[in-house]
Every structure is written in structure tokens, then in C-alpha cells.
Amino acid sequence: MKLFRAFFRSIRDAFKSVVRNFSLSLASISCITITLIIIASAILISFNVKNFTTEIENDVTIVVFLDYDVVEEDRINFENEIKKLDNIDSYTFKSKSEVTQEMIDEYDTFGEILSSWEENENPLKDTYNIKVLDVNKIGETASLIKKIDRVSLVQYGEGLVEQLLQVFGAVQNITIIAAVSLILVTVFLIINTIKLTIFSRKREISIMRLVGASNSRIKFPFVIEGIILGIIGSIIPIVFTIWGYGSLYTHFGGQLFSPIIKLVKPMPFAMYTSAILLITGVIVGMIGSARAVRRYIKI
Amino acid sequence: MEMVRMKNVYKTYPNGVGAIYDLNLVIEKGEFVFIIGGSGSGKSTLIKMLYREEKPSRGEIILGGVTVNKLRNSKVYKLRRKIGVVFQDYKLLPKLTVYENVAFALEVTGADSKTIRKRVIDVLTKVGLRHKANTYPDKLSGGEQQRVAIARAIVNDPKILICDEPTGNLDATISMEIMKCLVDINKELGTTVLMVTHDIDIVKSMKKRVLLLKEGRLVKDYPEGKFKNETI
Ligand SMILES: Nc1ncnc2c1ncn2[C@@H]1O[C@H](COP(=O)(O)OP(=O)(O)OP(=O)(O)O)[C@@H](O)[C@H]1O
Ligand SMILES: [Mg+2]
């Protein structure tokens, strides 16, 4: 019963303190808000860049065209050869007629032209779509495939793919490094801001001790206060994430510059990010105040 | 019944400054005792050891049956609940109202809200500040703030009230009001009162027991009514 009372009184005291020490609270809250916005930006950017990379990696295929006049035997030979290569993930075969059918489905005008051809007149070739395991070695693999018998042409968007991946890799590394260092700096700032606000209440703490408050009874409201500051401090960053990222996504139509660079869908991504922000805010607020009071609570 | 016993108490601060030397003292329950002495004579140090703000370097201190010098840090709050303390600078919590300040001392003991309400209103009435219950301390005069501090000090019904120059910041008239308040508490509630002061006029007019400290030593102990004058 006494414990219950102490618990509720502590929570009440914490709210009182946040409101009545408004300017101090505001300092801590804005500090937390700024940090969390940085964290939010870092998460949004790095996950998107990661998404670009995986999307592109998934999209990248080596297209192999065999000679016009290949027979079943040549195809079996080709498949055996590529199975020997170690960077091959999977391959799919499309015969001439399938390719034709696809083109007819896609473009009406092609249809008229193509359907007029006889089977042996068909200028299209049997093709293989090959997925590789390591996109970074795609050039090497392509040239090996090129050497196989009866291969007419190998295509994989050479140059572009490698460059894009390099750029994204760099961007991702930079955001991670920037985010981690900024987060460290600002977490340090928050903890110090909270410490300062509590330092200014050192006298209050000593008075509480003087009139018979136990250490936990002094500490608990401060910890709750830290949590409240953390929650309030994460409101703007969460709005920034959910609403801001949502409208950014809609504005760009879900892609950046070109359809192959796809943005991460806002739901549930923005929700997870918000949860991370809220938890971070609460933990940082809590740790900041708990550590600060502990210094003044010793007798 | 003994309220306070100090036996061969010494206090040297960590920086090497000696503040109290071989002090022996007994204060009975219900007594009203002044502690006087020059600046730096060790008056504040003496009472700080009673409410365990400072630990004696040597010797034994017993207060209301508790061996204060053996009390562990984590249990000090229990001692504080048995002692009321009043200071020259009032030590009110600035962000709490008069009512909340007084109630705080009871809330920390885990008392229920009904008891707290009744007790707080009682003591505020006693010090004549019931009508200021919802005011913040910075809106009160010095004398009023000190009366709030006294109300807070007695709200727990402590066995002993320890005051360090409670009238130090107040003019003569207001000081006499505060003295009247303390004497009332001593008489009506039977609370032992220990008061450090510089103000010889107050001491002369009250005719109570007087302890004189000089350079950390208890040099005189005037029984009730025997104090005439001292230059400190
Ligand atoms: N925290 C401390 N650390 C070191 N020395 C201290 C400390 N507090 C007091 N002293 C020293 O102990 C001696 C006694 O100090 P104390 O405060 O007890 O005197 P006092 O009689 O209360 O003086 P005043 O009338 O000025 O309040 C002084 O020499 C003082 O400088
Ligand atoms: Mg003093």
C-alpha cells in the first residue's frame, strides 16, 4: 500500500516538475528532439540506400543470347558449362517462341509483325536469364559466359551497375558513420543537459533528504521525469518520420530519379522507425536523469 | 528521559580543520536549549552531527535512542523523519506551494492522503498560514517562509526540533514572532527544541538553558534562567 502510494506520488511529482520547471524541461526536450531527428534521418537514409542496393542487386541479370541455329544439344552443353561457374545463383531459359510471345503481349505493333513470321524465319534467339551470387563480380562472370560455345551475345548493363553499386555503398557507409558519430555527440549532449538541469536542483535534492525522503523516493520522480521528457522529445521526430517521410514518398512517387531506385514503402517502415525513436528518447531521458541524480543522492 | 547524549565527540573535517573537541552533553526530553558562540566556534557542526549531515570523527552520539554515529547512509532518512530541522535560509522547495512543501515531509513517510491533509492544515493553522496554503514560497515574506519551514519541521510530530539561526535573516519583531512559535511548540507539544543563535538579546529574554561554544569546545552550560550575558 505504501509502495503504491509512493509510486503514484512519484509519478505525480514528476509531471509537476516537468510543468513547473518549464524552461529547464524545454532545454532537455529540444535537445532530445534534435538528436532524434538526426537519428530518424539516418535511419531513413541508410535503409533507403540499402533498399536501392538490394533492389538493384535483385534486378541485375545477365542476359545470354545463343546463336540462331542452336539445337537441344547445344543448350544442354551450355547449361552444363554455366553450372561449372561458381558465381551463378540461378538461370531461367526462354525459348525463341516464348520471347516472341512476350514481345507480342507487351507491344501490339510487334505482335502484327512477329506473328507474320514463320518459325524458322524468327530472328529472335534462345535466351538465358542468369542471376549471379555476387553482383560485384558480374563483369568477370559475364566474360566467362561469353567464352562458352554457341553464345552469341552477353548483356548485363555493364559499367552502370558497378558504378551505381559503388555510389550506394559509399553513401551508405557515409550515412552510417555520420549518424553514429552525430548520435554519440548528441546523446552526450542530452545527458549533459539533463545533468545540468538536475544540478540546478541539487539544492532541492538536499532539502528532500533533509526532510526524510529516502534515496529511492528522491530518485524515482527524476527517472520518471526523464522518461516524460524523452516521450515529449520524440513527438516531433515521430511526426517528421511518419508524415514527412510519407509525403516525401508520395511526392517522388516512390522512386528516386529513375524507376530502378525504389524508396522503401512508408508503412510499416515509418512505424518501426518511430518505435525506435520513442524507445531511444525514453532510454536516453531515463539514463540521463538517473545518472545525474545518483551523483547528488549520496550522503 | 534523555533526548540527546554526546560523549567525547570530536570532529575534524576532511581538509584538516578541527571543529569540535571532546564534547560531552546531555539534553533531556522537552528541554529548550540555546547554543551560542562566535562565528566558526562549531555550532553548526555540532547540530549537523545530530541530524547526521556530518559524521563525528570520534565519540558517540545518541538521539532518541538511535546511535547516530553508527547509522548507515542508507538509513539516514529514518532518523530525519524523527527530527524537525529549521534553517536561516528556510530551505523550502521553490517549485512547490506552501501546502505541498509541508505535505512533502509527510508524503515521504508513506502516510495516507487523508491524514496528510488533516495534519498539514493543522500545522499551517498553528503557524497562522492557513490562508497562504496555495502560495509559492517566493511570494511570502521571510517571516512567513520561516513559519512554513517550522510547520514542515513539526508536521511529522518529531521528538526534537533543531534550528540553525532561524531568526538570522529576520528583523527583531518578526524574530520574536518566530520565537513565540518555537516556545509554543516546545510547551504544547513537548517537543525538545535546540536552537543555534547569534542573537544575545533573544537568548537573554527567553531564560532558557544556554550552551556556550568557543573554538570547538563546550565552555559553559547555563541551566534554565541562569544566563545573564556573554560577549561572543
Ligand atoms: N564542510 C566543511 N569543511 C571544512 N571545514 C568546515 C566545514 N564546515 C565548517 N568548517 C569549519 O569548521 C569550523 C566550525 O564551523 P561551523 O560552521 O560549525 O561554525 P559556526 O559556529 O556554525 O559558525 P557561524 O556562526 O559562522 O555559522 C570552522 O572553522 C569552519 O571553517
Ligand atoms: Mg553556523
XYZ file of C-alpha atoms in Angstrom, chain A residues 102-202:
101
model
C 6.338 -11.939 -74.519
C 7.003 -9.240 -77.050
C 3.611 -9.734 -78.594
C 1.974 -9.359 -75.221
C 3.927 -6.237 -74.452
C 3.689 -4.320 -77.685
C 0.715 -4.649 -80.017
C 2.578 -3.448 -83.068
C 5.287 -6.059 -82.581
C 2.580 -8.608 -82.464
C 1.441 -7.947 -86.004
C 4.956 -8.107 -87.365
C 6.061 -11.086 -85.360
C 3.026 -13.214 -85.899
C 3.637 -12.973 -89.607
C 6.942 -14.805 -89.265
C 7.339 -18.447 -89.757
C 9.053 -20.436 -87.078
C 12.330 -20.757 -88.996
C 12.269 -17.113 -90.005
C 12.183 -15.905 -86.464
C 15.143 -13.511 -85.978
C 14.979 -13.807 -82.203
C 17.315 -16.053 -80.258
C 17.032 -18.524 -77.416
C 17.961 -16.650 -74.226
C 19.030 -17.376 -70.690
C 18.456 -15.007 -67.799
C 21.132 -15.618 -65.233
C 21.230 -14.341 -61.657
C 24.601 -14.115 -60.018
C 25.508 -14.532 -56.378
C 27.928 -11.625 -56.071
C 26.946 -8.655 -58.167
C 30.368 -7.106 -57.751
C 31.919 -9.927 -59.812
C 29.326 -9.746 -62.541
C 31.775 -8.490 -65.195
C 34.103 -11.420 -64.654
C 31.286 -13.923 -64.795
C 29.895 -12.346 -67.955
C 33.186 -12.689 -69.774
C 33.451 -16.351 -68.740
C 29.974 -16.996 -70.094
C 30.891 -15.243 -73.277
C 33.562 -17.878 -73.904
C 31.095 -20.759 -73.814
C 30.300 -22.433 -77.162
C 27.399 -21.116 -79.213
C 26.982 -17.975 -77.132
C 26.190 -15.087 -79.375
C 25.804 -12.134 -77.026
C 26.066 -11.411 -73.273
C 24.481 -8.347 -71.725
C 24.247 -7.097 -68.147
C 24.237 -3.268 -68.244
C 27.974 -3.250 -67.908
C 29.556 -0.255 -66.217
C 26.348 1.298 -64.933
C 25.585 -1.432 -62.428
C 29.045 -1.377 -60.923
C 29.067 2.388 -60.664
C 25.658 2.584 -59.021
C 26.585 -0.042 -56.508
C 29.796 1.738 -55.706
C 27.995 5.030 -55.172
C 25.366 3.456 -52.952
C 27.956 1.594 -50.954
C 29.791 4.838 -50.333
C 26.621 6.740 -49.436
C 25.611 4.002 -47.043
C 28.964 4.000 -45.309
C 28.964 7.764 -45.027
C 25.461 7.924 -43.546
C 26.264 5.213 -41.045
C 29.481 6.887 -39.928
C 27.890 10.338 -39.826
C 24.851 9.040 -37.966
C 26.807 7.094 -35.392
C 29.110 10.000 -34.605
C 26.265 12.517 -34.510
C 24.255 10.232 -32.288
C 27.166 9.809 -29.904
C 27.736 13.543 -29.738
C 24.103 14.375 -29.169
C 23.473 11.607 -26.650
C 26.395 13.044 -24.742
C 24.790 16.478 -25.084
C 21.444 15.246 -23.826
C 22.928 13.535 -20.837
C 24.791 16.708 -20.003
C 21.768 18.925 -20.467
C 19.762 16.733 -18.147
C 22.650 16.658 -15.711
C 22.757 20.428 -15.727
C 19.050 20.740 -15.121
C 19.390 18.374 -12.208
C 22.497 20.149 -10.990
C 20.382 23.260 -10.739
C 18.151 21.173 -8.489
C 20.932 19.910 -6.290
